[in-house]
Amino acid sequence: MPNSAFGKMGFKKADVISLCGTMAELDFSDSLNKVSCPVLLICGEKDAANKKTSKELCQYFNNACFHELAKTGHEANIEAPEELAIVLQRFYDNIR
């Protein structure tokens, strides 16, 4: 991304890169089993960057489920908004 894109966010590009680097080092895996609320992890079938990790992440929670949106990539809210809404509504309905 060009520097100008970061300026609109109020950050310098180097600062965002530095922040992302420190976030990559965070590891909360030992604490995730303490989350007591239901967890829904949603990922697009074609989201190669996040699907494997999302499935693995699901295993760390005590009360989690994973849902894969068919024929969808990384931007599920744009690519499959109706299916995403249905999945979310079903999840919310089941935790009431």
Tab-separated table of N, CA and C in Angstrom:
chain	number	residue	atom	x	y	z
A	1	MET	N	0.851	-1.184	0.000
A	1	MET	CA	0.000	0.000	0.000
A	1	MET	C	0.896	1.247	0.000
A	2	PRO	N	0.470	2.267	-0.696
A	2	PRO	CA	1.281	3.489	-0.726
A	2	PRO	C	1.199	4.237	0.605
A	3	ASN	N	2.201	5.059	0.872
A	3	ASN	CA	2.223	5.854	2.104
A	3	ASN	C	0.969	6.691	2.270
A	4	SER	N	0.418	7.202	1.173
A	4	SER	CA	-0.760	8.060	1.254
A	4	SER	C	-1.961	7.346	1.864
A	5	ALA	N	-2.076	6.048	1.669
A	5	ALA	CA	-3.184	5.290	2.244
A	5	ALA	C	-3.109	5.273	3.762
A	6	PHE	N	-1.915	5.236	4.297
A	6	PHE	CA	-1.735	5.216	5.747
A	6	PHE	C	-1.982	6.602	6.340
A	7	GLY	N	-1.637	7.634	5.603
A	7	GLY	CA	-1.862	8.999	6.064
A	7	GLY	C	-3.329	9.261	6.341
A	8	LYS	N	-4.215	8.676	5.535
A	8	LYS	CA	-5.658	8.838	5.733
A	8	LYS	C	-6.119	8.192	7.033
A	9	MET	N	-5.373	7.194	7.508
A	9	MET	CA	-5.706	6.516	8.761
A	9	MET	C	-5.102	7.244	9.962
A	10	GLY	N	-4.241	8.193	9.694
A	10	GLY	CA	-3.601	8.926	10.781
A	10	GLY	C	-2.324	8.267	11.285
A	11	PHE	N	-1.767	7.342	10.507
A	11	PHE	CA	-0.545	6.642	10.893
A	11	PHE	C	0.485	6.767	9.796
A	12	LYS	N	1.727	6.560	10.173
A	12	LYS	CA	2.787	6.434	9.182
A	12	LYS	C	2.894	4.962	8.800
A	13	LYS	N	3.253	4.690	7.569
A	13	LYS	CA	3.365	3.311	7.084
A	13	LYS	C	4.324	2.502	7.951
A	14	ALA	N	5.452	3.079	8.313
A	14	ALA	CA	6.442	2.362	9.125
A	14	ALA	C	5.861	1.991	10.488
A	15	ASP	N	5.017	2.868	11.055
A	15	ASP	CA	4.403	2.576	12.352
A	15	ASP	C	3.415	1.418	12.259
A	16	VAL	N	2.654	1.365	11.183
A	16	VAL	CA	1.696	0.272	10.990
A	16	VAL	C	2.446	-1.048	10.800
A	17	ILE	N	3.503	-1.030	10.034
A	17	ILE	CA	4.308	-2.238	9.821
A	17	ILE	C	4.912	-2.700	11.144
A	18	SER	N	5.402	-1.777	11.939
A	18	SER	CA	5.971	-2.113	13.240
A	18	SER	C	4.911	-2.703	14.166
A	19	LEU	N	3.730	-2.107	14.196
A	19	LEU	CA	2.637	-2.610	15.030
A	19	LEU	C	2.237	-4.020	14.614
A	20	CYS	N	2.119	-4.233	13.322
A	20	CYS	CA	1.770	-5.573	12.820
A	20	CYS	C	2.822	-6.598	13.215
A	21	GLY	N	4.073	-6.201	13.194
A	21	GLY	CA	5.149	-7.102	13.586
A	21	GLY	C	5.048	-7.511	15.045
A	22	THR	N	4.722	-6.572	15.923
A	22	THR	CA	4.591	-6.909	17.341
A	22	THR	C	3.346	-7.751	17.589
A	23	MET	N	2.297	-7.527	16.831
A	23	MET	CA	1.076	-8.322	16.996
A	23	MET	C	1.297	-9.761	16.557
A	24	ALA	N	2.162	-9.971	15.600
A	24	ALA	CA	2.447	-11.323	15.117
A	24	ALA	C	3.113	-12.175	16.190
A	25	GLU	N	3.737	-11.539	17.152
A	25	GLU	CA	4.422	-12.250	18.226
A	25	GLU	C	3.489	-12.637	19.377
A	26	LEU	N	2.281	-12.065	19.427
A	26	LEU	CA	1.342	-12.368	20.507
A	26	LEU	C	0.845	-13.799	20.406
A	27	ASP	N	0.706	-14.443	21.540
A	27	ASP	CA	0.207	-15.819	21.573
A	27	ASP	C	-0.733	-15.972	22.762
A	28	PHE	N	-2.024	-16.014	22.483
A	28	PHE	CA	-3.040	-16.154	23.514
A	28	PHE	C	-3.562	-17.584	23.604
A	29	SER	N	-2.943	-18.524	22.937
A	29	SER	CA	-3.485	-19.881	22.836
A	29	SER	C	-3.701	-20.540	24.190
A	30	ASP	N	-2.869	-20.264	25.167
A	30	ASP	CA	-3.041	-20.875	26.489
A	30	ASP	C	-4.238	-20.319	27.250
A	31	SER	N	-4.739	-19.164	26.853
A	31	SER	CA	-5.854	-18.527	27.561
A	31	SER	C	-7.203	-18.737	26.882
A	32	LEU	N	-7.217	-19.183	25.643
A	32	LEU	CA	-8.467	-19.273	24.898
A	32	LEU	C	-9.448	-20.275	25.492
A	33	ASN	N	-8.953	-21.289	26.174
A	33	ASN	CA	-9.860	-22.265	26.780
A	33	ASN	C	-10.629	-21.672	27.964
A	34	LYS	N	-10.254	-20.479	28.397
A	34	LYS	CA	-10.949	-19.794	29.486
A	34	LYS	C	-12.149	-18.982	29.000
A	35	VAL	N	-12.280	-18.822	27.697
A	35	VAL	CA	-13.413	-18.082	27.135
A	35	VAL	C	-14.662	-18.920	27.356
A	36	SER	N	-15.647	-18.354	28.045
A	36	SER	CA	-16.825	-19.137	28.417
A	36	SER	C	-18.026	-18.933	27.488
A	37	CYS	N	-18.022	-17.907	26.700
A	37	CYS	CA	-19.155	-17.661	25.809
A	37	CYS	C	-19.013	-18.482	24.524
A	38	PRO	N	-20.126	-18.726	23.844
A	38	PRO	CA	-20.046	-19.433	22.555
A	38	PRO	C	-19.238	-18.625	21.536
A	39	VAL	N	-18.507	-19.331	20.702
A	39	VAL	CA	-17.648	-18.696	19.702
A	39	VAL	C	-17.985	-19.279	18.336
A	40	LEU	N	-18.134	-18.408	17.362
A	40	LEU	CA	-18.369	-18.825	15.980
A	40	LEU	C	-17.240	-18.280	15.127
A	41	LEU	N	-16.525	-19.168	14.469
A	41	LEU	CA	-15.480	-18.777	13.539
A	41	LEU	C	-16.002	-19.035	12.130
A	42	ILE	N	-15.995	-18.011	11.323
A	42	ILE	CA	-16.514	-18.095	9.954
A	42	ILE	C	-15.381	-17.774	8.987
A	43	CYS	N	-15.292	-18.566	7.949
A	43	CYS	CA	-14.249	-18.342	6.953
A	43	CYS	C	-14.765	-18.773	5.584
A	44	GLY	N	-14.322	-18.089	4.578
A	44	GLY	CA	-14.698	-18.456	3.223
A	44	GLY	C	-13.948	-19.682	2.742
A	45	GLU	N	-14.616	-20.487	1.957
A	45	GLU	CA	-14.027	-21.702	1.384
A	45	GLU	C	-12.737	-21.390	0.616
A	46	LYS	N	-12.701	-20.248	-0.041
A	46	LYS	CA	-11.561	-19.868	-0.868
A	46	LYS	C	-10.584	-18.932	-0.152
A	47	ASP	N	-10.761	-18.751	1.152
A	47	ASP	CA	-9.887	-17.867	1.923
A	47	ASP	C	-8.643	-18.641	2.350
A	48	ALA	N	-7.739	-18.815	1.422
A	48	ALA	CA	-6.537	-19.614	1.659
A	48	ALA	C	-5.671	-19.041	2.770
A	49	ALA	N	-5.710	-17.750	2.966
A	49	ALA	CA	-4.860	-17.119	3.971
A	49	ALA	C	-5.326	-17.403	5.397
A	50	ASN	N	-6.616	-17.673	5.597
A	50	ASN	CA	-7.146	-17.777	6.957
A	50	ASN	C	-7.869	-19.073	7.303
A	51	LYS	N	-8.236	-19.865	6.326
A	51	LYS	CA	-9.076	-21.042	6.598
A	51	LYS	C	-8.400	-22.046	7.529
A	52	LYS	N	-7.190	-22.431	7.240
A	52	LYS	CA	-6.501	-23.428	8.060
A	52	LYS	C	-6.359	-22.933	9.497
A	53	THR	N	-5.933	-21.700	9.663
A	53	THR	CA	-5.746	-21.138	10.997
A	53	THR	C	-7.073	-21.012	11.736
A	54	SER	N	-8.131	-20.650	11.047
A	54	SER	CA	-9.447	-20.538	11.685
A	54	SER	C	-9.914	-21.885	12.218
A	55	LYS	N	-9.718	-22.929	11.438
A	55	LYS	CA	-10.092	-24.268	11.895
A	55	LYS	C	-9.271	-24.687	13.111
A	56	GLU	N	-7.984	-24.400	13.081
A	56	GLU	CA	-7.116	-24.727	14.212
A	56	GLU	C	-7.495	-23.915	15.446
A	57	LEU	N	-7.789	-22.649	15.254
A	57	LEU	CA	-8.166	-21.770	16.355
A	57	LEU	C	-9.418	-22.274	17.059
A	58	CYS	N	-10.322	-22.809	16.312
A	58	CYS	CA	-11.574	-23.338	16.852
A	58	CYS	C	-11.308	-24.399	17.925
A	59	GLN	N	-10.248	-25.147	17.781
A	59	GLN	CA	-9.927	-26.227	18.719
A	59	GLN	C	-9.497	-25.724	20.097
A	60	TYR	N	-9.091	-24.477	20.195
A	60	TYR	CA	-8.627	-23.917	21.464
A	60	TYR	C	-9.773	-23.501	22.389
A	61	PHE	N	-10.943	-23.272	21.828
A	61	PHE	CA	-12.093	-22.826	22.625
A	61	PHE	C	-12.895	-24.023	23.111
A	62	ASN	N	-13.514	-23.877	24.272
A	62	ASN	CA	-14.353	-24.949	24.812
A	62	ASN	C	-15.712	-25.025	24.132
A	63	ASN	N	-16.210	-23.892	23.666
A	63	ASN	CA	-17.559	-23.835	23.121
A	63	ASN	C	-17.539	-23.097	21.776
A	64	ALA	N	-16.888	-23.701	20.797
A	64	ALA	CA	-16.732	-23.034	19.504
A	64	ALA	C	-17.154	-23.930	18.358
A	65	CYS	N	-17.564	-23.284	17.283
A	65	CYS	CA	-17.838	-24.020	16.053
A	65	CYS	C	-17.281	-23.224	14.880
A	66	PHE	N	-16.986	-23.935	13.836
A	66	PHE	CA	-16.423	-23.344	12.622
A	66	PHE	C	-17.440	-23.497	11.502
A	67	HIS	N	-17.638	-22.429	10.738
A	67	HIS	CA	-18.522	-22.505	9.578
A	67	HIS	C	-17.764	-21.978	8.364
A	68	GLU	N	-17.786	-22.766	7.311
A	68	GLU	CA	-17.130	-22.386	6.066
A	68	GLU	C	-18.193	-21.953	5.064
A	69	LEU	N	-18.042	-20.751	4.541
A	69	LEU	CA	-18.971	-20.238	3.545
A	69	LEU	C	-18.542	-20.716	2.158
A	70	ALA	N	-19.416	-21.431	1.479
A	70	ALA	CA	-19.123	-21.992	0.165
A	70	ALA	C	-18.887	-20.901	-0.875
A	71	LYS	N	-17.950	-21.165	-1.760
A	71	LYS	CA	-17.654	-20.287	-2.897
A	71	LYS	C	-17.344	-18.855	-2.475
A	72	THR	N	-16.776	-18.692	-1.295
A	72	THR	CA	-16.501	-17.367	-0.751
A	72	THR	C	-15.025	-17.254	-0.409
A	73	GLY	N	-14.480	-16.063	-0.630
A	73	GLY	CA	-13.089	-15.808	-0.304
A	73	GLY	C	-12.949	-15.088	1.022
A	74	HIS	N	-12.048	-14.138	1.081
A	74	HIS	CA	-11.710	-13.430	2.309
A	74	HIS	C	-12.776	-12.428	2.738
A	75	GLU	N	-13.462	-11.819	1.797
A	75	GLU	CA	-14.432	-10.770	2.125
A	75	GLU	C	-15.854	-11.331	2.102
A	76	ALA	N	-16.155	-12.165	3.069
A	76	ALA	CA	-17.455	-12.842	3.121
A	76	ALA	C	-18.617	-11.857	3.186
A	77	ASN	N	-18.442	-10.766	3.897
A	77	ASN	CA	-19.525	-9.790	4.016
A	77	ASN	C	-19.859	-9.130	2.678
A	78	ILE	N	-18.930	-9.135	1.761
A	78	ILE	CA	-19.164	-8.564	0.432
A	78	ILE	C	-19.553	-9.651	-0.567
A	79	GLU	N	-18.878	-10.789	-0.488
A	79	GLU	CA	-19.076	-11.866	-1.456
A	79	GLU	C	-20.326	-12.704	-1.202
A	80	ALA	N	-20.718	-12.847	0.066
A	80	ALA	CA	-21.881	-13.689	0.404
A	80	ALA	C	-22.634	-13.112	1.604
A	81	PRO	N	-23.102	-11.874	1.486
A	81	PRO	CA	-23.735	-11.239	2.654
A	81	PRO	C	-24.995	-11.949	3.144
A	82	GLU	N	-25.777	-12.501	2.217
A	82	GLU	CA	-27.004	-13.180	2.626
A	82	GLU	C	-26.697	-14.453	3.410
A	83	GLU	N	-25.760	-15.263	2.891
A	83	GLU	CA	-25.392	-16.494	3.582
A	83	GLU	C	-24.756	-16.177	4.929
A	84	LEU	N	-23.925	-15.160	4.974
A	84	LEU	CA	-23.295	-14.752	6.226
A	84	LEU	C	-24.358	-14.342	7.244
A	85	ALA	N	-25.349	-13.590	6.813
A	85	ALA	CA	-26.428	-13.163	7.712
A	85	ALA	C	-27.193	-14.364	8.255
A	86	ILE	N	-27.448	-15.352	7.425
A	86	ILE	CA	-28.166	-16.554	7.856
A	86	ILE	C	-27.346	-17.319	8.902
A	87	VAL	N	-26.077	-17.476	8.645
A	87	VAL	CA	-25.194	-18.194	9.580
A	87	VAL	C	-25.139	-17.461	10.920
A	88	LEU	N	-24.981	-16.156	10.877
A	88	LEU	CA	-24.940	-15.376	12.111
A	88	LEU	C	-26.256	-15.457	12.874
A	89	GLN	N	-27.372	-15.357	12.161
A	89	GLN	CA	-28.677	-15.413	12.826
A	89	GLN	C	-28.900	-16.766	13.492
A	90	ARG	N	-28.532	-17.837	12.805
A	90	ARG	CA	-28.651	-19.178	13.409
A	90	ARG	C	-27.799	-19.291	14.667
A	91	PHE	N	-26.597	-18.745	14.618
A	91	PHE	CA	-25.721	-18.778	15.781
A	91	PHE	C	-26.358	-18.024	16.944
A	92	TYR	N	-26.838	-16.804	16.680
A	92	TYR	CA	-27.463	-15.996	17.733
A	92	TYR	C	-28.719	-16.670	18.284
A	93	ASP	N	-29.504	-17.268	17.413
A	93	ASP	CA	-30.722	-17.935	17.849
A	93	ASP	C	-30.410	-19.113	18.777
A	94	ASN	N	-29.316	-19.798	18.536
A	94	ASN	CA	-28.957	-20.974	19.343
A	94	ASN	C	-28.338	-20.622	20.696
A	95	ILE	N	-27.933	-19.386	20.902
A	95	ILE	CA	-27.335	-19.040	22.193
A	95	ILE	C	-28.322	-18.312	23.117
A	96	ARG	N	-29.517	-18.138	22.662
A	96	ARG	CA	-30.540	-17.496	23.507
A	96	ARG	C	-31.060	-18.444	24.526
